[in-house]
Short mmCIF file of C-alpha atoms and ligand atoms in Angstrom, two decimals:
data_model
loop_
_atom_site.label_atom_id
_atom_site.label_comp_id
_atom_site.label_asym_id
_atom_site.label_seq_id
_atom_site.Cartn_x
_atom_site.Cartn_y
_atom_site.Cartn_z
CA MET A 7 62.00 -24.92 -38.28
CA LEU A 8 60.21 -27.73 -36.53
CA ASN A 9 62.55 -30.24 -34.90
CA LYS A 10 60.43 -33.29 -35.50
CA LYS A 11 57.76 -33.85 -38.05
CA MET A 12 54.32 -32.89 -36.83
CA LYS A 13 51.92 -35.84 -37.05
CA ILE A 14 48.78 -34.91 -38.96
CA VAL A 15 45.92 -37.39 -38.96
CA ILE A 16 43.14 -36.88 -41.48
CA ALA A 17 40.01 -38.79 -40.54
CA GLY A 18 37.98 -39.37 -43.71
CA GLY A 19 38.76 -39.73 -47.39
CA GLY A 20 35.97 -37.90 -49.19
CA THR A 21 36.58 -34.73 -51.18
CA ALA A 22 37.55 -32.93 -47.96
CA GLY A 23 40.03 -35.52 -46.75
CA TRP A 24 41.84 -35.87 -50.04
CA ILE A 25 41.96 -32.13 -50.74
CA ALA A 26 43.51 -31.71 -47.29
CA ALA A 27 46.01 -34.50 -47.90
CA ALA A 28 46.97 -33.23 -51.36
CA ALA A 29 47.48 -29.64 -50.26
CA LEU A 30 49.32 -30.32 -47.01
CA SER A 31 51.65 -32.85 -48.62
CA ASN A 32 52.27 -30.54 -51.58
CA GLN A 33 53.02 -27.45 -49.55
CA MET A 34 54.52 -28.73 -46.30
CA GLY A 35 55.10 -32.42 -46.92
CA GLU A 36 58.72 -32.39 -45.76
CA LEU A 37 57.70 -30.99 -42.40
CA LEU A 38 54.75 -33.27 -41.78
CA ASP A 39 53.96 -36.92 -41.23
CA ILE A 40 50.48 -37.31 -42.75
CA THR A 41 48.14 -40.27 -42.37
CA LEU A 42 44.65 -40.44 -43.87
CA VAL A 43 42.08 -42.92 -42.62
CA GLU A 44 39.04 -43.88 -44.68
CA SER A 45 36.48 -46.63 -44.81
CA GLN A 46 35.33 -47.93 -48.16
CA GLU A 47 32.48 -49.66 -46.38
CA ILE A 48 31.14 -46.34 -45.03
CA GLY A 49 31.89 -44.60 -48.33
CA THR A 50 31.57 -40.91 -49.17
CA ILE A 51 28.57 -38.67 -49.71
CA GLY A 52 29.14 -38.98 -53.47
CA VAL A 53 27.75 -35.58 -54.47
CA GLY A 54 29.47 -32.21 -54.82
CA GLU A 55 30.17 -31.87 -58.50
CA ALA A 56 29.78 -28.17 -59.27
CA THR A 57 32.54 -25.74 -58.38
CA ILE A 58 33.43 -22.04 -58.55
CA PRO A 59 36.41 -20.25 -60.15
CA PRO A 60 38.77 -19.93 -57.13
CA MET A 61 39.32 -23.69 -57.52
CA ARG A 62 41.68 -22.83 -60.38
CA THR A 63 43.89 -20.76 -58.09
CA PHE A 64 44.00 -23.59 -55.60
CA HIS A 65 44.95 -26.03 -58.34
CA ARG A 66 47.73 -23.70 -59.49
CA LEU A 67 49.06 -23.65 -55.93
CA LEU A 68 49.20 -27.44 -56.03
CA GLY A 69 50.74 -27.52 -59.51
CA ILE A 70 47.74 -29.38 -60.94
CA ASN A 71 47.63 -29.41 -64.72
CA GLU A 72 44.14 -28.41 -65.81
CA GLN A 73 43.87 -30.71 -68.80
CA GLU A 74 45.12 -33.70 -66.85
CA PHE A 75 42.68 -32.97 -64.03
CA MET A 76 39.75 -32.53 -66.43
CA ARG A 77 40.48 -35.75 -68.28
CA ALA A 78 40.80 -37.66 -65.01
CA THR A 79 37.52 -36.35 -63.59
CA ASN A 80 35.44 -36.22 -66.79
CA ALA A 81 35.08 -32.54 -66.11
CA THR A 82 33.29 -29.90 -68.14
CA PHE A 83 33.50 -26.12 -67.89
CA LYS A 84 31.13 -23.98 -65.88
CA LEU A 85 30.52 -20.29 -66.60
CA GLY A 86 27.79 -19.82 -64.02
CA ILE A 87 24.36 -20.98 -62.93
CA GLN A 88 21.07 -20.55 -64.72
CA PHE A 89 18.31 -19.97 -62.16
CA GLU A 90 14.89 -20.94 -63.44
CA ASN A 91 11.55 -20.27 -61.68
CA TRP A 92 13.28 -18.53 -58.76
CA LYS A 93 11.85 -15.06 -59.10
CA GLN A 94 8.61 -16.23 -60.68
CA VAL A 95 7.51 -19.46 -62.35
CA GLY A 96 8.47 -19.29 -66.03
CA GLU A 97 11.23 -16.67 -65.57
CA LYS A 98 14.96 -17.25 -65.54
CA TYR A 99 18.19 -15.39 -64.95
CA PHE A 100 21.89 -16.18 -64.96
CA HIS A 101 24.51 -15.79 -62.25
CA SER A 102 27.68 -15.75 -64.32
CA PHE A 103 31.28 -15.76 -63.14
CA GLY A 104 32.10 -12.79 -65.34
CA ILE A 105 32.26 -9.05 -64.98
CA THR A 106 29.31 -7.20 -66.44
CA GLY A 107 30.20 -3.99 -68.27
CA LYS A 108 33.03 -1.75 -67.23
CA GLN A 109 33.64 -0.18 -63.84
CA THR A 110 34.62 3.47 -63.53
CA LEU A 111 36.43 4.96 -60.58
CA ILE A 112 33.34 6.53 -59.11
CA THR A 113 30.47 4.26 -59.87
CA ASP A 114 29.53 0.76 -60.98
CA PHE A 115 28.32 -0.26 -64.43
CA ILE A 116 24.80 -0.89 -63.21
CA HIS A 117 24.21 2.88 -62.84
CA PHE A 118 24.98 3.46 -66.51
CA TRP A 119 22.76 0.54 -67.39
CA LEU A 120 19.90 1.78 -65.22
CA ARG A 121 19.88 5.13 -66.98
CA GLY A 122 20.23 3.45 -70.37
CA ARG A 123 17.28 1.24 -69.52
CA LYS A 124 15.21 4.25 -68.51
CA LEU A 125 16.01 5.89 -71.85
CA GLY A 126 15.27 2.67 -73.73
CA ILE A 127 18.79 2.41 -75.18
CA ALA A 128 20.24 -0.39 -73.02
CA ARG A 129 20.19 -4.09 -73.87
CA GLU A 130 19.58 -6.82 -71.29
CA PHE A 131 22.04 -6.52 -68.38
CA GLY A 132 23.62 -9.87 -69.29
CA ASP A 133 24.41 -8.71 -72.82
CA TYR A 134 27.33 -6.78 -71.36
CA CYS A 135 28.90 -9.91 -69.87
CA LEU A 136 30.94 -12.32 -71.97
CA GLU A 137 30.50 -15.33 -69.67
CA TYR A 138 26.72 -14.95 -69.71
CA LYS A 139 26.48 -14.66 -73.47
CA ALA A 140 28.97 -17.47 -74.09
CA ALA A 141 27.11 -19.80 -71.71
CA LEU A 142 23.76 -19.28 -73.33
CA LYS A 143 25.19 -19.81 -76.80
CA ASP A 144 27.04 -22.89 -75.51
CA LEU A 145 30.45 -21.44 -76.37
CA PHE A 146 33.78 -21.75 -74.60
CA SER A 147 37.52 -21.47 -75.00
CA VAL A 148 40.64 -20.96 -72.94
CA ASN A 149 42.40 -18.27 -74.92
CA ASP A 150 44.30 -15.05 -74.27
CA GLN A 151 41.76 -12.78 -75.88
CA ALA A 152 38.47 -13.84 -74.31
CA LYS A 153 39.89 -14.64 -70.84
CA LEU A 154 36.70 -16.26 -69.58
CA ASN A 155 36.35 -16.68 -65.84
CA TYR A 156 35.30 -20.27 -65.32
CA ALA A 157 35.01 -23.22 -62.97
CA PHE A 158 34.25 -26.91 -63.50
CA HIS A 159 31.67 -29.64 -63.18
CA LEU A 160 33.50 -32.80 -62.09
CA ASP A 161 32.97 -36.38 -60.99
CA ALA A 162 33.40 -36.24 -57.20
CA GLY A 163 34.54 -39.86 -56.85
CA ARG A 164 37.16 -39.51 -59.58
CA TYR A 165 38.35 -36.22 -58.10
CA ALA A 166 39.06 -37.88 -54.74
CA SER A 167 40.96 -40.68 -56.56
CA PHE A 168 42.93 -38.13 -58.59
CA LEU A 169 44.01 -36.34 -55.41
CA ARG A 170 44.75 -39.62 -53.66
CA VAL A 171 47.33 -40.59 -56.29
CA ARG A 172 49.06 -37.21 -55.91
CA SER A 173 48.96 -37.37 -52.11
CA GLU A 174 50.33 -40.90 -51.85
CA ALA A 175 53.11 -39.98 -54.27
CA ARG A 176 54.09 -37.29 -51.78
CA GLY A 177 54.24 -39.65 -48.85
CA VAL A 178 50.71 -39.55 -47.39
CA LYS A 179 49.98 -42.88 -45.71
CA ARG A 180 46.49 -44.27 -46.17
CA VAL A 181 44.85 -46.57 -43.65
CA GLU A 182 41.75 -48.43 -44.74
CA GLY A 183 39.17 -49.36 -42.13
CA LYS A 184 36.67 -48.05 -39.64
CA ILE A 185 37.56 -45.83 -36.74
CA ALA A 186 36.13 -47.59 -33.69
CA GLU A 187 37.14 -45.11 -31.02
CA VAL A 188 38.62 -41.65 -30.68
CA ARG A 189 41.06 -41.56 -27.74
CA GLN A 190 41.47 -38.34 -25.75
CA HIS A 191 44.22 -37.21 -23.39
CA PRO A 192 42.76 -37.61 -19.92
CA ASP A 193 43.89 -34.13 -18.76
CA SER A 194 43.60 -31.80 -21.74
CA GLY A 195 40.79 -33.54 -23.58
CA ASP A 196 42.85 -33.19 -26.78
CA ILE A 197 42.56 -36.02 -29.24
CA ALA A 198 45.44 -38.46 -28.73
CA ALA A 199 44.76 -41.20 -31.26
CA LEU A 200 42.24 -42.91 -33.50
CA LYS A 201 41.69 -46.53 -32.65
CA MET A 202 40.71 -48.63 -35.66
CA GLU A 203 38.39 -51.64 -35.58
CA SER A 204 41.48 -53.70 -36.46
CA GLY A 205 43.02 -52.59 -33.16
CA GLN A 206 45.61 -50.35 -34.84
CA GLU A 207 46.17 -47.02 -33.06
CA ILE A 208 46.98 -43.89 -35.04
CA PRO A 209 48.38 -41.19 -32.78
CA GLY A 210 48.65 -37.57 -33.92
CA ASP A 211 49.46 -33.99 -32.94
CA LEU A 212 46.79 -32.35 -35.12
CA PHE A 213 43.62 -34.08 -36.35
CA LEU A 214 41.53 -33.01 -39.32
CA ASP A 215 37.94 -34.18 -39.02
CA CYS A 216 36.86 -34.95 -42.58
CA THR A 217 34.31 -37.58 -41.58
CA GLY A 218 31.41 -35.76 -43.18
CA MET A 219 28.18 -34.76 -41.49
CA ARG A 220 28.68 -37.20 -38.62
CA GLY A 221 31.60 -35.13 -37.32
CA LEU A 222 33.11 -38.11 -35.53
CA LEU A 223 35.89 -36.11 -33.88
CA ILE A 224 34.63 -32.53 -33.72
CA GLU A 225 31.12 -33.37 -32.50
CA GLN A 226 30.75 -36.94 -31.39
CA THR A 227 33.99 -36.74 -29.41
CA LEU A 228 34.61 -33.07 -28.59
CA GLN A 229 30.93 -32.03 -28.50
CA THR A 230 31.70 -28.68 -30.04
CA GLY A 231 28.07 -27.77 -30.74
CA PHE A 232 26.21 -26.74 -33.88
CA GLU A 233 24.49 -23.48 -34.82
CA GLY A 234 21.50 -24.29 -37.04
CA TRP A 235 20.36 -21.90 -39.79
CA GLU A 236 17.22 -23.74 -40.89
CA GLN A 237 15.09 -20.66 -40.18
CA TRP A 238 16.79 -18.99 -43.17
CA LEU A 239 17.77 -22.00 -45.24
CA PRO A 240 14.76 -24.28 -44.88
CA CYS A 241 15.79 -27.08 -47.27
CA ASP A 242 17.00 -30.12 -45.34
CA SER A 243 16.89 -33.01 -47.81
CA ALA A 244 18.13 -33.97 -51.23
CA ILE A 245 17.70 -36.80 -53.70
CA ALA A 246 20.61 -37.48 -56.05
CA ILE A 247 20.73 -39.58 -59.20
CA GLN A 248 22.93 -39.87 -62.25
CA THR A 249 21.67 -40.18 -65.79
CA GLU A 250 23.14 -40.85 -69.22
CA SER A 251 23.82 -37.73 -71.26
CA THR A 252 21.26 -37.09 -73.97
CA ALA A 253 22.95 -34.02 -75.47
CA PRO A 254 26.38 -32.39 -75.40
CA ALA A 255 27.18 -30.79 -72.01
CA VAL A 256 26.34 -27.10 -71.65
CA PRO A 257 28.88 -24.89 -69.82
CA TYR A 258 26.63 -24.03 -66.88
CA THR A 259 24.70 -25.56 -64.00
CA ARG A 260 20.93 -25.41 -64.05
CA SER A 261 19.05 -24.67 -60.84
CA ILE A 262 15.33 -25.07 -61.33
CA ALA A 263 13.06 -24.06 -58.47
CA HIS A 264 9.97 -26.13 -57.63
CA HIS A 265 7.18 -25.64 -55.12
CA ALA A 266 9.27 -26.77 -52.12
CA GLY A 267 12.91 -26.20 -53.12
CA TRP A 268 14.88 -26.67 -56.33
CA ARG A 269 16.66 -29.20 -58.48
CA TRP A 270 20.05 -29.23 -60.14
CA LYS A 271 21.40 -30.49 -63.42
CA ILE A 272 25.17 -30.79 -63.70
CA PRO A 273 26.48 -32.03 -67.06
CA LEU A 274 29.76 -33.98 -67.08
CA GLN A 275 31.54 -35.45 -70.09
CA HIS A 276 30.22 -38.97 -69.50
CA ARG A 277 26.96 -38.45 -67.60
CA VAL A 278 24.69 -35.91 -65.94
CA GLY A 279 24.37 -35.37 -62.20
CA ASN A 280 20.82 -34.59 -61.11
CA GLY A 281 19.48 -33.74 -57.72
CA LEU A 282 16.42 -32.40 -56.03
CA VAL A 283 16.76 -30.28 -52.90
CA PHE A 284 13.69 -29.78 -50.74
CA SER A 285 12.28 -28.95 -47.36
CA SER A 286 10.82 -31.99 -45.61
CA ARG A 287 8.26 -29.69 -43.99
CA TYR A 288 6.67 -29.13 -47.40
CA MET A 289 7.52 -32.26 -49.42
CA SER A 290 7.85 -35.97 -48.66
CA ASP A 291 10.77 -38.13 -49.79
CA ASP A 292 8.47 -40.13 -52.07
CA GLU A 293 7.08 -37.02 -53.71
CA ALA A 294 10.62 -35.71 -54.23
CA ILE A 295 11.87 -38.98 -55.75
CA ASN A 296 8.89 -39.06 -58.05
CA MET A 297 9.37 -35.44 -59.13
CA LEU A 298 13.05 -35.99 -59.85
CA LEU A 299 12.54 -39.23 -61.76
CA THR A 300 9.84 -37.70 -63.91
CA SER A 301 11.83 -34.56 -64.69
CA VAL A 302 15.20 -36.03 -65.71
CA GLU A 303 16.12 -36.87 -69.27
CA GLY A 304 18.21 -39.90 -70.13
CA LYS A 305 18.50 -43.38 -68.66
CA VAL A 306 18.84 -43.40 -64.87
CA LEU A 307 22.19 -44.96 -63.92
CA ILE A 308 21.88 -45.35 -60.13
CA ASP A 309 19.03 -45.75 -57.67
CA PRO A 310 17.86 -42.47 -56.13
CA ARG A 311 19.57 -41.71 -52.83
CA VAL A 312 17.96 -39.65 -50.08
CA ILE A 313 20.40 -37.37 -48.28
CA LYS A 314 19.32 -35.57 -45.10
CA PHE A 315 21.22 -32.49 -43.98
CA LYS A 316 21.08 -29.67 -41.51
CA THR A 317 22.09 -26.20 -42.63
CA GLY A 318 24.37 -24.37 -40.23
CA LYS A 319 27.86 -24.50 -38.87
CA ARG A 320 29.90 -26.02 -36.11
CA LYS A 321 30.25 -23.53 -33.22
CA LYS A 322 34.02 -23.74 -33.54
CA THR A 323 35.72 -25.04 -36.66
CA TRP A 324 38.96 -25.59 -34.76
CA ASN A 325 38.51 -27.02 -31.27
CA LYS A 326 41.46 -28.25 -29.18
CA ASN A 327 43.75 -30.09 -31.62
CA CYS A 328 41.00 -30.87 -34.10
CA ILE A 329 39.95 -28.92 -37.18
CA ALA A 330 36.67 -29.72 -38.93
CA VAL A 331 37.02 -29.59 -42.71
CA GLY A 332 34.22 -30.23 -45.20
CA LEU A 333 30.77 -31.36 -44.16
CA SER A 334 31.90 -31.96 -40.57
CA SER A 335 32.33 -28.17 -40.24
CA GLY A 336 28.82 -27.35 -41.43
CA PHE A 337 26.76 -27.11 -44.58
CA LEU A 338 24.99 -24.31 -46.37
CA GLU A 339 23.09 -26.31 -48.97
CA PRO A 340 24.51 -26.63 -52.48
CA LEU A 341 22.76 -23.74 -54.26
CA GLU A 342 25.90 -21.75 -55.12
CA SER A 343 28.35 -24.68 -55.12
CA THR A 344 30.39 -23.29 -52.25
CA SER A 345 31.29 -26.35 -50.15
CA ILE A 346 34.34 -27.58 -52.05
CA HIS A 347 35.52 -23.99 -52.15
CA MET A 348 35.25 -23.75 -48.36
CA ILE A 349 37.28 -26.95 -48.01
CA MET A 350 40.00 -25.31 -50.09
CA THR A 351 39.92 -22.06 -48.11
CA ALA A 352 40.01 -24.00 -44.82
CA ILE A 353 43.18 -25.79 -45.91
CA THR A 354 44.72 -22.60 -47.29
CA ARG A 355 43.90 -20.91 -43.97
CA LEU A 356 45.55 -23.77 -42.08
CA LEU A 357 48.65 -23.47 -44.25
CA GLN A 358 48.79 -19.72 -43.67
CA LEU A 359 48.20 -19.93 -39.92
CA PHE A 360 50.10 -23.15 -39.38
CA PRO A 361 51.03 -23.40 -35.67
CA HIS A 362 54.72 -23.07 -34.91
CA GLY A 363 55.42 -25.73 -32.33
CA GLU A 364 52.57 -26.13 -29.85
CA ILE A 365 48.99 -25.32 -30.77
CA ARG A 366 48.16 -22.20 -28.76
CA GLN A 367 44.84 -20.44 -28.42
CA PRO A 368 45.50 -17.24 -30.45
CA ILE A 369 46.04 -19.19 -33.66
CA VAL A 370 42.94 -21.29 -33.01
CA ASP A 371 40.88 -18.14 -32.36
CA GLU A 372 42.16 -16.43 -35.49
CA PHE A 373 41.31 -19.48 -37.59
CA ASN A 374 37.80 -19.57 -36.15
CA ILE A 375 37.23 -15.83 -36.65
CA GLN A 376 38.18 -16.08 -40.32
CA ALA A 377 36.11 -19.22 -40.87
CA GLU A 378 33.06 -17.67 -39.23
CA SER A 379 33.31 -14.49 -41.27
CA GLU A 380 33.61 -16.47 -44.50
CA ILE A 381 30.66 -18.76 -43.93
CA THR A 382 28.23 -16.11 -42.65
CA ARG A 383 28.76 -13.93 -45.72
CA ILE A 384 28.27 -16.86 -48.07
CA ARG A 385 25.19 -17.83 -46.04
CA ASP A 386 23.67 -14.38 -46.57
CA PHE A 387 24.25 -14.55 -50.31
CA ILE A 388 22.44 -17.89 -50.48
CA ILE A 389 19.54 -16.67 -48.32
CA LEU A 390 19.09 -13.79 -50.80
CA HIS A 391 17.90 -16.27 -53.45
CA TYR A 392 15.10 -17.47 -51.20
CA LYS A 393 14.10 -14.17 -49.62
CA ALA A 394 14.01 -11.97 -52.72
CA THR A 395 11.35 -13.88 -54.59
CA GLU A 396 8.02 -12.86 -56.01
CA ARG A 397 6.72 -16.42 -55.74
CA ASP A 398 3.75 -16.93 -53.49
CA ASP A 399 2.34 -20.02 -55.16
CA SER A 400 3.18 -22.46 -52.35
CA PRO A 401 3.54 -22.47 -48.55
CA PHE A 402 7.31 -22.97 -48.95
CA TRP A 403 7.77 -19.83 -51.06
CA ARG A 404 5.41 -17.80 -48.88
CA TYR A 405 7.52 -18.79 -45.88
CA CYS A 406 10.73 -17.73 -47.66
CA LYS A 407 9.30 -14.45 -48.86
CA ASP A 408 8.01 -13.48 -45.42
CA MET A 409 10.90 -14.74 -43.27
CA ASP A 410 13.10 -12.34 -41.32
CA VAL A 411 16.65 -12.47 -42.59
CA PRO A 412 19.99 -11.53 -40.96
CA GLU A 413 20.33 -7.77 -40.49
CA ASN A 414 23.35 -7.54 -42.74
CA LEU A 415 21.49 -9.09 -45.63
CA MET A 416 18.47 -6.86 -45.12
CA HIS A 417 20.81 -3.86 -45.24
CA ARG A 418 22.28 -5.09 -48.53
CA ILE A 419 18.84 -5.60 -50.06
CA ASN A 420 17.63 -2.16 -48.98
CA LEU A 421 20.81 -0.45 -50.15
CA PHE A 422 20.51 -2.07 -53.55
CA LYS A 423 16.80 -1.35 -53.85
CA ASP A 424 17.18 2.32 -52.97
CA TYR A 425 20.58 3.15 -54.44
CA GLY A 426 21.68 0.34 -56.77
CA ARG A 427 24.70 -0.26 -54.61
CA ALA A 428 26.21 -3.69 -54.05
CA TYR A 429 29.57 -4.34 -52.43
CA GLN A 430 32.13 -6.97 -51.52
CA VAL A 431 33.82 -6.67 -48.14
CA GLU A 432 37.41 -7.74 -47.60
CA GLY A 433 37.82 -11.49 -47.67
CA GLU A 434 34.28 -12.02 -48.97
CA LEU A 435 33.82 -14.68 -51.64
CA PHE A 436 31.04 -13.22 -53.74
CA ARG A 437 31.92 -10.15 -55.74
CA LEU A 438 29.87 -7.11 -56.50
CA ASP A 439 28.96 -8.68 -59.83
CA SER A 440 27.46 -11.71 -58.14
CA TRP A 441 25.38 -9.66 -55.74
CA THR A 442 24.20 -7.42 -58.59
CA GLN A 443 23.19 -10.27 -60.90
CA VAL A 444 21.30 -12.16 -58.24
CA MET A 445 19.57 -9.05 -56.89
CA LEU A 446 18.39 -8.09 -60.39
CA GLY A 447 17.54 -11.67 -61.28
CA GLN A 448 15.44 -12.11 -58.18
CA GLY A 449 13.58 -8.89 -58.93
CA VAL A 450 15.29 -6.38 -56.65
CA ILE A 451 15.40 -3.44 -59.07
CA PRO A 452 17.01 -0.19 -57.89
CA THR A 453 14.68 2.78 -57.82
CA SER A 454 17.45 5.28 -58.66
CA TYR A 455 20.94 5.53 -60.09
CA HIS A 456 24.02 7.59 -59.29
CA PRO A 457 23.49 11.19 -60.47
CA ILE A 458 26.97 11.35 -61.98
CA VAL A 459 25.67 9.27 -64.90
CA ASP A 460 23.38 12.16 -65.91
CA LEU A 461 26.50 14.21 -66.71
CA MET A 462 26.83 12.11 -69.87
CA SER A 463 24.74 13.03 -72.87
CA GLU A 464 22.36 10.38 -74.14
CA HIS A 465 24.58 9.98 -77.19
CA GLU A 466 27.69 9.47 -75.05
CA LEU A 467 25.89 6.94 -72.92
CA GLN A 468 24.71 5.06 -75.97
CA ASN A 469 28.26 4.98 -77.37
CA PHE A 470 29.58 3.73 -74.06
CA LEU A 471 26.99 0.94 -73.78
CA ASN A 472 27.37 -0.06 -77.42
CA GLY A 473 31.16 -0.12 -77.04
CA VAL A 474 30.95 -2.54 -74.12
CA ALA A 475 28.49 -4.80 -75.96
CA ALA A 476 30.66 -4.74 -79.10
CA GLY A 477 33.69 -5.81 -77.04
CA VAL A 478 31.71 -8.77 -75.75
CA ASP A 479 30.66 -9.71 -79.29
CA ARG A 480 34.26 -9.48 -80.55
CA ASN A 481 35.40 -11.90 -77.87
CA MET A 482 32.50 -14.24 -78.62
CA ALA A 483 33.91 -14.66 -82.10
CA THR A 484 37.04 -16.31 -80.63
CA LEU A 485 35.09 -19.13 -78.96
CA LEU A 486 34.24 -22.67 -80.04
CA THR A 487 31.24 -24.69 -79.00
CA HIS A 488 31.77 -26.10 -75.53
CA HIS A 489 31.65 -29.63 -76.89
CA GLU A 490 34.23 -28.89 -79.61
CA PHE A 491 36.55 -27.26 -77.13
CA ILE A 492 36.33 -30.14 -74.65
CA ASN A 493 37.09 -32.63 -77.40
CA LYS A 494 40.17 -30.66 -78.32
CA TYR A 495 41.35 -29.75 -74.84
CA CYS A 496 40.50 -32.41 -72.28
CA SER A 497 38.32 -35.19 -73.59
CA SER A 498 38.26 -38.06 -71.09
CA THR A 499 38.09 -40.53 -73.99
CA LEU A 500 41.72 -39.61 -74.65
CA ASN A 501 42.34 -41.21 -71.27
CA SER A 502 40.94 -44.61 -71.93
C1 FAD B 626 22.91 -32.72 -51.80
C2 FAD B 626 24.29 -32.15 -51.81
C3 FAD B 626 24.78 -31.57 -52.96
C4 FAD B 626 26.06 -30.99 -52.97
N1 FAD B 626 26.52 -30.35 -54.08
C5 FAD B 626 27.70 -29.67 -54.02
C6 FAD B 626 28.19 -28.97 -55.14
O1 FAD B 626 27.60 -28.96 -56.21
N2 FAD B 626 29.36 -28.31 -55.01
C7 FAD B 626 30.08 -28.31 -53.84
O2 FAD B 626 31.11 -27.63 -53.76
N3 FAD B 626 29.66 -29.03 -52.79
C8 FAD B 626 28.50 -29.70 -52.85
N4 FAD B 626 28.09 -30.43 -51.77
C9 FAD B 626 28.98 -30.60 -50.64
C10 FAD B 626 30.03 -31.67 -50.97
O3 FAD B 626 29.40 -32.87 -51.29
C11 FAD B 626 30.97 -31.87 -49.80
O4 FAD B 626 31.46 -30.64 -49.34
C12 FAD B 626 32.14 -32.72 -50.20
O5 FAD B 626 31.75 -33.89 -50.84
C13 FAD B 626 33.00 -33.06 -49.01
O6 FAD B 626 32.41 -34.06 -48.24
P1 FAD B 626 33.27 -34.64 -47.05
O7 FAD B 626 34.56 -35.13 -47.58
O8 FAD B 626 33.31 -33.62 -45.97
O9 FAD B 626 32.37 -35.85 -46.49
P2 FAD B 626 32.11 -37.33 -47.08
O10 FAD B 626 32.13 -37.38 -48.55
O11 FAD B 626 30.90 -37.80 -46.37
O12 FAD B 626 33.36 -38.17 -46.58
C14 FAD B 626 33.48 -38.65 -45.26
C15 FAD B 626 34.65 -39.61 -45.18
O13 FAD B 626 34.81 -40.01 -43.82
C16 FAD B 626 34.94 -41.42 -43.78
N5 FAD B 626 34.45 -41.90 -42.47
C17 FAD B 626 33.34 -41.52 -41.81
N6 FAD B 626 33.24 -42.21 -40.65
C18 FAD B 626 34.31 -43.03 -40.59
C19 FAD B 626 34.76 -43.99 -39.66
N7 FAD B 626 34.08 -44.29 -38.53
N8 FAD B 626 35.89 -44.66 -39.93
C20 FAD B 626 36.61 -44.40 -41.05
N9 FAD B 626 36.23 -43.50 -41.97
C21 FAD B 626 35.09 -42.83 -41.74
C22 FAD B 626 34.11 -41.92 -44.94
O14 FAD B 626 34.46 -43.22 -45.31
C23 FAD B 626 34.47 -40.88 -45.99
O15 FAD B 626 35.72 -41.25 -46.58
C24 FAD B 626 26.84 -31.04 -51.78
C25 FAD B 626 26.35 -31.67 -50.64
C26 FAD B 626 25.08 -32.22 -50.65
C27 FAD B 626 24.57 -32.85 -49.40
#
């Protein structure tokens, strides 16, 4: 037991700050004295609206009711991402959150599928995955039979407000205003207090830097250093706009590649989030704004905003008595919607490794080791989308196709190409299914399959494949249209 409450100061009230406040107050509130500082004048980045399924586990930990959360944030369901023009212009594939086929003890489903494909008796790979088929038919339901694996599209601003209400109800104190100075202990260099423009001082024992890309504490004060990954993730800019919905929301994100990057379309209940991600080496801001404005459907609701970013990570996520959470800790670009997830894992990690008494180096090192391992594996998965392309129609895509990639990723690509083997290491976010779908979708097709599959007769294999596909079809019959289900389950109009 701690004798006195540890003082936690959260600098920043974007998605990162309020997730941190909500989780710490929910799990350890009685042991902590938590203050969050934010400046309405500075505001938040205002993007970050697509998520991945582990968010549901995090919400369960915090006792968040799904319907209440969805109504409050105008959320829709997400079953995966449709990638268009990534492998080749005019082609598309789907990275779903589901499991494709059935695993056996010895080998993965893909080996059965590869042989079936060779014999001409297999359907499309995605036809063996419920989430993929449901998404493309615009179907959804939360029910005990289908058990879809899903995430959400949400309104980032409303999500922060939703978490703020919960945090303040659990005793988190909020201070509005700008941080003018970060005070350090003269001897240790630890952060002692935040000094506000108003003159107020906010002292703390542990500081969470949630100030976004500026990294006011972790970088501007502690000069922790940044490791850039732009050689592998060359996009460094984005334009974001919101538009009115012109059709019912589909249960997936669209990621549409263009000659110098890609653009997203994220449908919410009340509007659509649109963005264009690009490399400033190959596209100007004006060209990007123009491309986005001419490609969106529906009335534009806000002026286009240009966001500049640097892909990479802070050299240490936890330095002295400061932990960087959210964009202050690094950014991988939004292709697989992993940033909010990494905020949640950072806070879960902090809860698990919470220092007893003084902050000592072993706990800091362990935190940093885990954070580093997490982000580098996610990084490699994202690089895969750029590297494994057949596109050579622009300098940007030729660069991506020819670039050297991290050794680990090259090993994964070669292993898949030669043997059809994908894997998930311990603690890794993306599962075998994700690696397999993206490899196949990007055109990395295995040249052989596991010989054990040949022990089945063609008839047995056909029965097996048909059985899996029939199971998917049976579950499809239990679903409603996404729109119908949202109306029944979590319509935000029920809120107003
Ligand atoms: C183009 C783009 C698209 C993205 N899409 C996705 C996505 O689809 N899915 C996903 O998971 N993530 C996405 N992200 C990432 C996501 O937006 C962020 O991870 C998330 O919003 C968290 O941001 P943050 O809270 O760290 O920073 P911010 O939102 O920038 O918040 C910073 C906070 O610090 C405060 N602050 C800063 N300086 C001071 C000061 N001096 N005094 C007082 N307060 C201060 C600000 O007021 C603000 O409250 C995307 C990011 C970008 C750039």
